[in-house]
Tab-separated table of N, CA, C and O in Angstrom:
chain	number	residue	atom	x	y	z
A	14	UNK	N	100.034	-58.078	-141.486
A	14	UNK	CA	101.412	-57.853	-141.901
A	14	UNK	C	101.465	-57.657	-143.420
A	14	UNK	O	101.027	-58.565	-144.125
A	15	UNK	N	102.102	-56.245	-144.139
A	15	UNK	CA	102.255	-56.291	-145.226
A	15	UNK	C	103.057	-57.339	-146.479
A	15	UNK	O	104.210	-57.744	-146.325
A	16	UNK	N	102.479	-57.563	-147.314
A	16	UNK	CA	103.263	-58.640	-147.820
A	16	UNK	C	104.424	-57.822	-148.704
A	16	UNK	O	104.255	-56.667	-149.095
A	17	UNK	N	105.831	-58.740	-148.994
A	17	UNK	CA	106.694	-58.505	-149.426
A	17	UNK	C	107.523	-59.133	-150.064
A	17	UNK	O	108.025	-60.129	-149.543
A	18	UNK	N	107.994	-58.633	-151.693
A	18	UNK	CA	108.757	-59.438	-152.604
A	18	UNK	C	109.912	-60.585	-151.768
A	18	UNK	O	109.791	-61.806	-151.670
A	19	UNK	N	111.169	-59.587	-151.171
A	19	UNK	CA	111.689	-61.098	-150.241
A	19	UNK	C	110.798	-61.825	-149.724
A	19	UNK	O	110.475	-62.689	-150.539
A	20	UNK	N	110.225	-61.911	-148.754
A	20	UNK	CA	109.840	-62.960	-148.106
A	20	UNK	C	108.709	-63.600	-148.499
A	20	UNK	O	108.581	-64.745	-148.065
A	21	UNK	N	107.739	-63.114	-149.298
A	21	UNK	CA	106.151	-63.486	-149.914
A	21	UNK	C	106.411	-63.696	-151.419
A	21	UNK	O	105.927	-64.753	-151.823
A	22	UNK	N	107.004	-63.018	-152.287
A	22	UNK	CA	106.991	-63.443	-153.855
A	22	UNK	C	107.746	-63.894	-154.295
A	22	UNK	O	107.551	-64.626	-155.265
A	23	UNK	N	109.448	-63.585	-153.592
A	23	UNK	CA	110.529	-64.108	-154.411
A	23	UNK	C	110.132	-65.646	-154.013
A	23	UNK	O	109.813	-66.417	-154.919
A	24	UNK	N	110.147	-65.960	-153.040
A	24	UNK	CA	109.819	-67.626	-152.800
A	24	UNK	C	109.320	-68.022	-153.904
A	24	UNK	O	110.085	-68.680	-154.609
A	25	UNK	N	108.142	-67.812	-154.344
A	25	UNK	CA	107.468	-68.600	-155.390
A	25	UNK	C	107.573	-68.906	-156.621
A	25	UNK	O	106.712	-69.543	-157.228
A	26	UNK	N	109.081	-68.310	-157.328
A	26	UNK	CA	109.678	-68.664	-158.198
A	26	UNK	C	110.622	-69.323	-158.047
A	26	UNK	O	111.496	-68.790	-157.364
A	27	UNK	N	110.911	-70.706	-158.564
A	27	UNK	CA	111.887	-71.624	-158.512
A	27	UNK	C	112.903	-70.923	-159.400
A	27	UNK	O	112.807	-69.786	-159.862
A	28	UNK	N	114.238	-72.100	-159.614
A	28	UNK	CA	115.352	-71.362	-159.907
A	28	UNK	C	114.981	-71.241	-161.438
A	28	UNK	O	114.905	-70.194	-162.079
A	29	UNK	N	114.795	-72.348	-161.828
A	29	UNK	CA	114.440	-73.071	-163.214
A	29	UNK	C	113.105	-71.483	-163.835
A	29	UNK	O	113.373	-71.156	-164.991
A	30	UNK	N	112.220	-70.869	-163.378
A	30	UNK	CA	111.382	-69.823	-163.770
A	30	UNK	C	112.320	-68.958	-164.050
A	30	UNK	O	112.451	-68.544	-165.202
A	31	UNK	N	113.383	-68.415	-162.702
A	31	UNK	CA	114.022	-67.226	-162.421
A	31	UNK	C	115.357	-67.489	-164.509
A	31	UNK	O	115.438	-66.579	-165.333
A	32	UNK	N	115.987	-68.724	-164.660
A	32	UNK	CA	116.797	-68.965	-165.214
A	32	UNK	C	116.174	-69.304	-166.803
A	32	UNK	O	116.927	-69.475	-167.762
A	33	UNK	N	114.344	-69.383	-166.926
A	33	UNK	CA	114.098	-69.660	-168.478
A	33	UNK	C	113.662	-68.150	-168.724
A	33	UNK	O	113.763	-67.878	-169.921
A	34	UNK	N	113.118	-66.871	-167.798
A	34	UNK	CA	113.199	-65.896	-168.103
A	34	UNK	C	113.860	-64.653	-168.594
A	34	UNK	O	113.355	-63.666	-169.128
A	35	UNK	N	115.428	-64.987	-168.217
A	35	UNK	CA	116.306	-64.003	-168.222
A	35	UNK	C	116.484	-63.826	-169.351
A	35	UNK	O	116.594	-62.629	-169.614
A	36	UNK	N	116.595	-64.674	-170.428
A	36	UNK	CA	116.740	-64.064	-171.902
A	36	UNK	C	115.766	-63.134	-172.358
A	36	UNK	O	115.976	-62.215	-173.150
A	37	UNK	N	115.072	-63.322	-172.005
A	37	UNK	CA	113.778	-61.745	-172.008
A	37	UNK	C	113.559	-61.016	-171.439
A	37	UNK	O	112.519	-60.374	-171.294
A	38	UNK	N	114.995	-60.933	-170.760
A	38	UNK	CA	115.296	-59.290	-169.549
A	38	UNK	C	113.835	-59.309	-168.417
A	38	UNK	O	113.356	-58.289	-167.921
A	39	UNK	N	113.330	-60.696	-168.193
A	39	UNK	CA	112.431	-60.921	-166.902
A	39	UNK	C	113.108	-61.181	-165.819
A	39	UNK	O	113.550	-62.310	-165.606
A	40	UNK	N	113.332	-59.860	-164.736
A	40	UNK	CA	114.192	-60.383	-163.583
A	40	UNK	C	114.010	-60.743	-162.541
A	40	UNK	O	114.607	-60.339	-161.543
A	41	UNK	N	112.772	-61.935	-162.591
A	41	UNK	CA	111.856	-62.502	-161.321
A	41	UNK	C	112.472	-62.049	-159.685
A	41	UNK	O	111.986	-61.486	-158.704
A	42	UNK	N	113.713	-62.605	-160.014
A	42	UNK	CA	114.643	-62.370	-158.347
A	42	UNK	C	114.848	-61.133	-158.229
A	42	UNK	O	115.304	-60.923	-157.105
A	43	UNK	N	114.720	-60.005	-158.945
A	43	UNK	CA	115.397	-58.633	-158.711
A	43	UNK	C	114.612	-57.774	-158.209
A	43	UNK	O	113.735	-57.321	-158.944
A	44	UNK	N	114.693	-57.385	-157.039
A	44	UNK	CA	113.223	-56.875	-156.524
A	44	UNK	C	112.836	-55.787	-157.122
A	44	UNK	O	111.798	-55.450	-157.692
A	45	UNK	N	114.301	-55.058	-156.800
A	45	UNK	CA	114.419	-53.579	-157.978
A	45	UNK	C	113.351	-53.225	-159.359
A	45	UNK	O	112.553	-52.329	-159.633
A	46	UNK	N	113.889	-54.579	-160.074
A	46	UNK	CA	112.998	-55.050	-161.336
A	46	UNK	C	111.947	-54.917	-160.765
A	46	UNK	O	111.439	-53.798	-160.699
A	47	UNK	N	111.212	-56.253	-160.083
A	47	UNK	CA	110.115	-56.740	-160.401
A	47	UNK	C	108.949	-55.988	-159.157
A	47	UNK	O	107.737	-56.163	-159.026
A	48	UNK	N	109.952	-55.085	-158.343
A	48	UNK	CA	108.942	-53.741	-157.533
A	48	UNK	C	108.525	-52.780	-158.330
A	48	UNK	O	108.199	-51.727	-157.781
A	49	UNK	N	108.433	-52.867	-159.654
A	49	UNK	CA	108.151	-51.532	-160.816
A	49	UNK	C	106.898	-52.134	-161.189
A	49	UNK	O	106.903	-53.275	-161.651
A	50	UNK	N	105.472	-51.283	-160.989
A	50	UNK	CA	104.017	-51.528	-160.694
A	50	UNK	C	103.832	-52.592	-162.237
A	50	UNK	O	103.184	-53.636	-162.306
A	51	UNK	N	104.590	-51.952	-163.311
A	51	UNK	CA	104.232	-52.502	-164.237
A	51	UNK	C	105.158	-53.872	-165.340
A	51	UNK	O	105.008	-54.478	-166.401
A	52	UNK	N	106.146	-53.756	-164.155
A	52	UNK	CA	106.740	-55.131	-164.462
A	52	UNK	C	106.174	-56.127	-163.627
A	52	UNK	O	106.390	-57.271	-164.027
A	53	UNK	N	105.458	-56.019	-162.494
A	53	UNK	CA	104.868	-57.143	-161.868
A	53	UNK	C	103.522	-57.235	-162.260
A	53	UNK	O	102.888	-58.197	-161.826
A	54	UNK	N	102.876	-56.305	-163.103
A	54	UNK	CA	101.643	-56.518	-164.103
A	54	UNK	C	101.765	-57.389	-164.813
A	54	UNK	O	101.002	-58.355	-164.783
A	55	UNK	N	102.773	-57.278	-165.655
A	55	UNK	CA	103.273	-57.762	-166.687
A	55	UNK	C	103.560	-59.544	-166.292
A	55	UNK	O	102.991	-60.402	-166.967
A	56	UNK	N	104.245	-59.823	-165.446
A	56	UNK	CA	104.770	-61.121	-164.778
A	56	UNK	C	103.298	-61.240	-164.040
A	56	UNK	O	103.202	-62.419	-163.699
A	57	UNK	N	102.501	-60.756	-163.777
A	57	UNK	CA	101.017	-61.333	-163.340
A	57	UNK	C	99.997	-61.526	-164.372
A	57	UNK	O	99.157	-62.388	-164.111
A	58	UNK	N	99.889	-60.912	-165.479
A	58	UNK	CA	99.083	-61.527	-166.660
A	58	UNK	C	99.384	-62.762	-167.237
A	58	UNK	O	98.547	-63.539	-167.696
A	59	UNK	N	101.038	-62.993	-167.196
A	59	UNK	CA	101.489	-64.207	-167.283
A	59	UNK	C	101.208	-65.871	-166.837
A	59	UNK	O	101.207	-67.049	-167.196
A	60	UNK	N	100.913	-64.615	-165.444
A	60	UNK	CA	100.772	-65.610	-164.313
A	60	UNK	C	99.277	-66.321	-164.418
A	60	UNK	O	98.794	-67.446	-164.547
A	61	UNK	N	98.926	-65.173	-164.304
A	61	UNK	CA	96.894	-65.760	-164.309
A	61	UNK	C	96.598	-66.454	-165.157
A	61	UNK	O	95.809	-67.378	-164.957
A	62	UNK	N	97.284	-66.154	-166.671
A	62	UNK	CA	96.628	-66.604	-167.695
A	62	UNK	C	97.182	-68.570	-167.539
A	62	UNK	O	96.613	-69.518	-168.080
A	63	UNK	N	98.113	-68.607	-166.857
A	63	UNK	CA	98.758	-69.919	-166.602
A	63	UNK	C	100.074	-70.057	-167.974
A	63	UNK	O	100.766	-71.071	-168.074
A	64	UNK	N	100.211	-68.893	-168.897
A	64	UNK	CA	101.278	-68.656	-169.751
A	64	UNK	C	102.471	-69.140	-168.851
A	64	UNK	O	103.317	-69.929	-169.272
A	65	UNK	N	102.480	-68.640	-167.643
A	65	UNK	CA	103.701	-68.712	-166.828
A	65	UNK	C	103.183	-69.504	-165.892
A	65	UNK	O	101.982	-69.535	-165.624
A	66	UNK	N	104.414	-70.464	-165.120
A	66	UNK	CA	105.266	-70.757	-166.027
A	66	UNK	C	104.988	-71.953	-166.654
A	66	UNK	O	104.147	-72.810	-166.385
A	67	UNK	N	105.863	-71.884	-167.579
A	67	UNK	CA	105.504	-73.216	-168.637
A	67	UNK	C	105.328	-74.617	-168.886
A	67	UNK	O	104.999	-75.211	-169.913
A	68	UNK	N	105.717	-75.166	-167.325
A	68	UNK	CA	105.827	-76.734	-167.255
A	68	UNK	C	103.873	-76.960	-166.540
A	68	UNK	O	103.080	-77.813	-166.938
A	69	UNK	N	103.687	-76.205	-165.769
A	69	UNK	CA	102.255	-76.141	-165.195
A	69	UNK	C	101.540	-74.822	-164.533
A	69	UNK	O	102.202	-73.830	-164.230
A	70	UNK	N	100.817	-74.865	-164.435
A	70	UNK	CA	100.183	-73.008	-163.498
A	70	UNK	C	100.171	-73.059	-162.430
A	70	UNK	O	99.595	-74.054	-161.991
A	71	UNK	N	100.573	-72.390	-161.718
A	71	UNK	CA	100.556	-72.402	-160.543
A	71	UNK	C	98.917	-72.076	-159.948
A	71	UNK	O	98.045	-71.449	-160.550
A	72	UNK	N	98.807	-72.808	-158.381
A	72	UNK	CA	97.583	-72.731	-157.905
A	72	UNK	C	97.097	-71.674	-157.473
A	72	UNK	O	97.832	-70.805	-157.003
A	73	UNK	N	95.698	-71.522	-157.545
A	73	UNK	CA	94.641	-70.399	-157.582
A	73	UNK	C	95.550	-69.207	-156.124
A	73	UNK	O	95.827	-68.007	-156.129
A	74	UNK	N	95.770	-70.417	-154.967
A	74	UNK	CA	96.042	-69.739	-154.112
A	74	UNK	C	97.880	-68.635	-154.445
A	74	UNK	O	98.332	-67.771	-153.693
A	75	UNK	N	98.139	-68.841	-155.001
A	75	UNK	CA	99.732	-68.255	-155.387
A	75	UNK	C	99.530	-67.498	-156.380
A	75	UNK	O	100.311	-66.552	-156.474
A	76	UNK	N	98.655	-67.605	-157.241
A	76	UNK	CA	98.230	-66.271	-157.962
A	76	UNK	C	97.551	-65.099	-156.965
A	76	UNK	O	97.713	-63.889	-156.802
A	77	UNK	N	96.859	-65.952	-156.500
A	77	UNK	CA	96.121	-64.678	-155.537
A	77	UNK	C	97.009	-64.235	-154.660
A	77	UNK	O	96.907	-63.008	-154.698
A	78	UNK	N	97.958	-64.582	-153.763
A	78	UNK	CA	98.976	-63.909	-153.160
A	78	UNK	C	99.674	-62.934	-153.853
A	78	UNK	O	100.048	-61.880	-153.340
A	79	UNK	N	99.877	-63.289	-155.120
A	79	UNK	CA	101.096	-62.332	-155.902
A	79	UNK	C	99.877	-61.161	-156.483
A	79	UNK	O	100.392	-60.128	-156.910
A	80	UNK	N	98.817	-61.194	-156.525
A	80	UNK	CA	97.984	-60.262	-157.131
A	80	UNK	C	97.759	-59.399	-155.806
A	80	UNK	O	97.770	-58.172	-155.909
A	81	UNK	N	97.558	-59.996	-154.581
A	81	UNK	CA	97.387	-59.473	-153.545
A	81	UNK	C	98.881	-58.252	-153.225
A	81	UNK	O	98.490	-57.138	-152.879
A	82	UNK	N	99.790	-58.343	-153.279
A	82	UNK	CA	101.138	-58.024	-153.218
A	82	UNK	C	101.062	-56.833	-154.507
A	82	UNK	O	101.740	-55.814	-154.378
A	83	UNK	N	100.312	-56.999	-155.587
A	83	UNK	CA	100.725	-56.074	-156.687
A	83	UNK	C	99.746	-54.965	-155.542
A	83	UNK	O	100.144	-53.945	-154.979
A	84	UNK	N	98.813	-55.406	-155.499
A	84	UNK	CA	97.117	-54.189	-155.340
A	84	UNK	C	98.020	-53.765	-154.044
A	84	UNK	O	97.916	-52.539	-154.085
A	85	UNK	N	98.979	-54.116	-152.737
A	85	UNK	CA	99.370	-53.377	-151.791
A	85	UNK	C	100.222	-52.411	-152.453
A	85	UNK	O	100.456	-51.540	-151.616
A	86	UNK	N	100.870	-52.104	-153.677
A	86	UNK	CA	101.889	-51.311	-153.751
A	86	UNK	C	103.337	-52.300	-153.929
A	86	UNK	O	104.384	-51.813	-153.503
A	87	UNK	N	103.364	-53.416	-154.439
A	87	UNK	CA	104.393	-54.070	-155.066
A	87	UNK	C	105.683	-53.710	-153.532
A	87	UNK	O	106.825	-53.687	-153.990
A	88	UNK	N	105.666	-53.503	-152.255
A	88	UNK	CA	106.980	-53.653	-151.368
A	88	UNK	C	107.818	-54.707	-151.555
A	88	UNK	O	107.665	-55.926	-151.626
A	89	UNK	N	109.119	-53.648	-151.645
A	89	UNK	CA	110.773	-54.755	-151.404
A	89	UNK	C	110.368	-55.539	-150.219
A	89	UNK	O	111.137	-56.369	-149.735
């Protein structure tokens, strides 16, 4: 089954990620946004590097899902 921003990526941002990003026009929840190959690059270098988000990194396995999701073609 292909993976997909609703149901596979938006989950994995809490509200608190979705709400310390927006001042930097990061629109985690917007699929619109964050289905553009190189805005979810962008929110995945973040990610890997453990930059994002800022209280702790998320685990090996949730990076690899969301990297998995970019390499299919980023689907709504």
């Amino acid at each position: 089954m292909a993976l997909s921003f609703v149901t596979d990526i938006r989950p994995l941002f809490r509200d608190e990620d979705i709400q310390c990003m927006e001042p930097f026009e990061v629109k985690l929840d917007d699929p619109a946004w964050m289905c553009i190959q190189a805005n979810a690059q962008s929110v995945y270098d973040q990610i890997a590097t453990g930059a994002m988000p800022p209280d702790e990194p998320w685990p090996a396995d949730r990076v690899s899902l969301f990297k998995k999701w970019i390499d299919a073609g980023c689907r709504p």
